[in-house]
Short mmCIF file of C-alpha atoms in Angstrom, two decimals:
data_model
loop_
_atom_site.label_atom_id
_atom_site.label_comp_id
_atom_site.label_asym_id
_atom_site.label_seq_id
_atom_site.Cartn_x
_atom_site.Cartn_y
_atom_site.Cartn_z
CA PRO A 588 152.57 144.58 134.78
CA GLY A 589 152.90 147.06 131.87
CA ALA A 590 153.84 145.57 128.53
CA LEU A 591 157.00 146.86 126.88
CA TYR A 592 156.03 149.35 124.34
CA ARG A 593 156.74 148.42 120.65
CA PRO A 594 156.08 150.75 117.84
CA ALA A 595 153.20 149.59 115.77
CA PRO A 596 154.37 148.13 112.32
CA VAL A 597 153.55 150.40 109.36
CA ASP A 598 151.07 148.83 107.16
CA TYR A 599 152.51 149.17 103.71
CA ASP A 600 150.69 146.08 102.14
CA VAL A 601 148.81 148.35 99.91
CA LEU A 602 152.13 149.46 98.42
CA GLN A 603 153.72 145.95 98.11
CA ASP A 604 153.84 146.10 94.30
CA VAL A 605 155.56 149.39 94.60
CA ALA A 606 158.07 148.35 97.12
CA THR A 607 159.06 145.17 95.04
CA ARG A 608 159.20 146.85 91.89
CA ARG A 609 162.60 147.23 90.27
CA THR A 610 163.81 150.67 89.44
CA ARG A 611 162.28 151.88 86.28
CA ALA A 612 163.71 154.65 84.40
CA LEU A 613 162.87 156.20 81.06
CA MET A 614 165.91 157.94 79.43
CA SER A 615 165.49 160.60 76.79
CA ASP A 616 168.85 162.44 76.24
CA ASP A 617 169.67 163.71 79.76
CA LEU A 618 166.02 163.42 81.04
CA GLU A 619 165.12 160.63 83.50
CA ILE A 620 161.80 159.48 85.00
CA ASP A 621 162.46 157.30 88.12
CA ILE A 622 159.22 156.09 89.66
CA ASP A 623 161.16 154.66 92.60
CA ASP A 624 162.39 158.12 93.45
CA LEU A 625 158.92 159.54 93.37
CA SER A 626 157.85 156.72 95.71
CA ARG A 627 160.80 157.39 98.15
CA ARG A 628 159.65 161.08 98.31
CA MET A 629 156.04 160.13 98.89
CA ASP A 630 157.14 157.70 101.63
CA GLY A 631 159.10 160.45 103.24
CA ALA A 632 155.86 162.56 103.50
CA ILE A 633 154.05 159.55 105.10
CA SER A 634 156.77 159.17 107.61
CA SER A 635 156.60 162.85 108.49
CA LEU A 636 152.91 162.63 108.88
CA ARG A 637 153.19 159.73 111.30
CA THR A 638 155.73 161.59 113.39
CA GLU A 639 153.30 164.52 113.53
CA PHE A 640 150.37 162.39 114.49
CA ALA A 641 152.53 160.73 117.30
CA SER A 642 153.01 164.24 118.83
CA LEU A 643 149.32 164.76 119.19
CA ARG A 644 148.45 163.87 122.68
CA THR A 645 145.17 161.89 123.24
CA GLY A 646 143.68 160.97 126.49
CA ARG A 647 145.32 157.53 126.28
CA ALA A 648 148.78 156.67 127.30
CA SER A 649 150.97 155.65 124.35
CA GLY A 650 154.71 155.45 123.99
CA SER A 651 154.47 156.66 120.42
CA MET A 652 153.74 160.15 121.79
CA LEU A 653 157.42 160.34 122.83
CA GLU A 654 158.82 159.42 119.34
CA PRO A 655 159.30 163.02 118.17
CA ILE A 656 161.17 164.06 121.39
CA GLN A 657 165.07 164.36 121.17
CA VAL A 658 167.19 164.69 124.32
CA GLU A 659 170.63 166.33 124.37
CA ALA A 660 172.75 163.47 125.60
CA TYR A 661 176.31 162.67 125.15
CA GLY A 662 177.02 165.59 122.93
CA GLN A 663 174.26 165.05 120.51
CA MET A 664 170.50 164.97 120.11
CA THR A 665 169.18 161.43 120.80
CA PRO A 666 165.64 160.03 120.47
CA ILE A 667 164.28 159.33 123.92
CA ASN A 668 163.64 155.77 123.17
CA GLN A 669 167.31 155.17 122.83
CA LEU A 670 168.01 156.26 126.49
CA GLY A 671 165.54 153.98 128.28
CA THR A 672 162.85 151.39 128.20
CA ILE A 673 159.28 152.79 127.68
CA ASN A 674 156.38 151.08 129.28
CA VAL A 675 152.73 151.76 129.51
CA PRO A 676 151.67 150.05 132.91
CA GLU A 677 148.21 151.85 132.97
CA PRO A 678 145.83 153.43 130.50
CA ARG A 679 146.86 156.88 131.57
CA MET A 680 150.53 156.42 132.51
CA VAL A 681 153.73 156.13 130.66
CA VAL A 682 156.92 155.29 132.47
CA ILE A 683 160.47 155.65 131.14
CA ASN A 684 163.18 153.53 132.87
CA VAL A 685 166.24 155.57 131.94
CA TRP A 686 169.40 153.47 131.75
CA ASP A 687 171.90 156.16 132.75
CA LYS A 688 170.99 158.02 136.04
CA ALA A 689 172.92 160.94 134.74
CA MET A 690 170.41 161.37 131.89
CA VAL A 691 167.19 161.41 134.02
CA GLY A 692 167.29 165.21 134.41
CA LYS A 693 167.85 165.73 130.65
CA VAL A 694 165.05 163.36 129.79
CA GLU A 695 162.72 165.14 132.21
CA LYS A 696 163.55 168.54 130.60
CA ALA A 697 163.11 167.41 127.05
CA ILE A 698 159.64 166.18 128.00
CA ARG A 699 158.81 169.39 129.69
CA ASP A 700 159.94 171.47 126.68
CA SER A 701 158.38 169.28 124.17
CA GLY A 702 154.96 171.04 124.22
CA LEU A 703 153.15 167.73 125.13
CA GLY A 704 151.54 169.41 128.24
CA ILE A 705 152.68 166.55 130.48
CA ASN A 706 154.52 167.12 133.89
CA PRO A 707 156.85 164.41 134.47
CA GLN A 708 157.26 162.75 137.94
CA LEU A 709 160.62 161.32 139.02
CA ASN A 710 161.40 158.22 141.11
CA GLY A 711 165.02 157.31 140.96
CA THR A 712 165.69 156.29 137.27
CA LEU A 713 162.07 156.19 136.57
CA VAL A 714 160.27 158.97 134.69
CA MET A 715 156.55 158.75 135.22
CA LEU A 716 154.21 160.64 132.91
CA PRO A 717 150.58 160.79 133.90
CA ILE A 718 148.27 161.55 131.02
CA PRO A 719 145.45 164.04 131.78
CA GLU A 720 142.20 163.36 130.40
CA LEU A 721 140.98 165.59 127.58
CA ASN A 722 137.54 167.12 127.35
CA GLU A 723 135.48 166.89 124.23
CA GLN A 724 136.18 170.37 123.00
CA ARG A 725 139.98 169.81 123.10
CA ARG A 726 139.54 166.31 121.30
CA ARG A 727 137.59 167.95 118.49
CA GLU A 728 140.36 170.65 118.25
CA LEU A 729 142.98 167.99 118.06
CA THR A 730 141.10 166.11 115.27
CA LYS A 731 141.23 169.36 113.22
CA VAL A 732 144.88 169.68 113.81
CA ALA A 733 145.30 166.09 112.56
CA ALA A 734 143.35 166.95 109.48
CA GLN A 735 145.72 169.91 108.86
CA TYR A 736 148.64 167.66 109.13
CA ALA A 737 147.10 165.22 106.70
CA GLU A 738 146.32 167.99 104.29
CA HIS A 739 150.06 169.09 104.41
CA ALA A 740 150.97 165.44 103.47
CA ARG A 741 148.63 165.45 100.56
CA VAL A 742 150.12 168.69 99.25
CA SER A 743 153.45 167.01 99.43
CA MET A 744 152.14 164.22 97.37
CA ARG A 745 150.71 166.54 94.87
CA ASN A 746 153.95 168.37 94.60
CA VAL A 747 155.83 165.01 93.89
CA ARG A 748 153.18 164.09 91.27
CA ARG A 749 153.59 167.46 89.58
CA ASP A 750 157.38 167.03 89.51
CA GLY A 751 156.84 163.57 87.80
CA MET A 752 154.32 164.93 85.22
CA ASP A 753 156.73 167.82 84.33
CA LYS A 754 159.45 165.27 83.66
CA ILE A 755 157.15 163.36 81.42
CA LYS A 756 156.26 166.48 79.58
CA LYS A 757 159.81 167.27 78.92
CA ALA A 758 160.58 163.83 77.83
CA LYS A 759 157.57 164.01 75.48
CA ALA A 760 159.07 167.17 74.00
CA GLY A 761 162.28 165.39 73.70
CA GLY A 762 160.78 162.57 71.41
CA MET A 763 158.79 160.28 73.83
CA SER A 764 155.97 158.47 71.99
CA GLU A 765 152.34 159.32 73.08
CA ASP A 766 151.87 155.58 74.19
CA ASP A 767 154.81 155.95 76.55
CA GLN A 768 153.62 159.21 77.72
CA LYS A 769 150.26 157.70 78.68
CA PHE A 770 151.98 154.78 80.36
CA TRP A 771 154.23 156.96 82.56
CA GLU A 772 151.35 159.38 83.50
CA SER A 773 149.44 156.43 84.52
CA GLU A 774 152.20 155.07 86.61
CA VAL A 775 152.63 158.44 88.45
CA GLN A 776 148.92 158.85 89.08
CA GLU A 777 148.59 155.31 90.48
CA LEU A 778 151.45 155.91 92.86
CA THR A 779 149.91 159.17 93.96
CA ASN A 780 146.56 157.50 94.62
CA LYS A 781 148.12 154.70 96.57
CA TYR A 782 149.95 157.22 98.94
CA THR A 783 146.95 159.39 99.24
CA ALA A 784 144.92 156.48 100.35
CA LEU A 785 147.42 155.77 103.04
CA VAL A 786 147.17 159.45 104.19
CA ASP A 787 143.37 159.15 104.42
CA LYS A 788 143.63 155.82 106.28
CA ALA A 789 146.12 157.28 108.78
CA LEU A 790 144.06 160.28 109.41
CA GLU A 791 140.84 158.25 110.03
CA ALA A 792 142.62 155.96 112.53
CA LYS A 793 144.26 159.01 114.43
CA GLN A 794 140.93 160.79 114.60
CA GLU A 795 139.34 157.81 115.98
CA GLU A 796 141.96 157.40 118.69
CA ILE A 797 141.75 161.12 119.61
CA MET A 798 137.95 160.87 120.10
CA GLN A 799 137.96 157.66 122.29
CA VAL A 800 137.15 158.33 125.90
#
């Protein structure tokens, strides 16, 4: 019997010191440097990257590939995993047991329109998704797409870093000491390094997954 799909926990151990750090703010007149705000913005970029990675279909069945799909249900767009139980009974099969029979057609349509390239098969309230095998050329193309997604995330990190550094420069012009300037620049750079490492780790894992036969 297929095990109930549960999303893999996000590994943020490397950021534990950031997550438990109290809000630090440096005030200079009306200027504020908030490390936690920068951290939240970088965290958002990581979340977006994971969603993009989940949308890349590999040759193996995974409930996570359905995470980006929204279904028009009950007057609003609803994540597909809130409309039924997702199971992976076989290495190349995902099955959704839709709780409301009236939603089966809408779930099917959302999957067909998602761009995943999967043709749903219906059996009562069950929506079965056979996963076609990918050839090596397509796998290599997908690893390049994954690398592009990762680079977009890195660009987002650099933009957040730039904003942080700009605030520090303005605070320095407003009277911040050189020691404080160096301290906050170090904080921003350390945060950027940690989140960039998360991007690299996520990309490596996704490319490995894509190339597995």
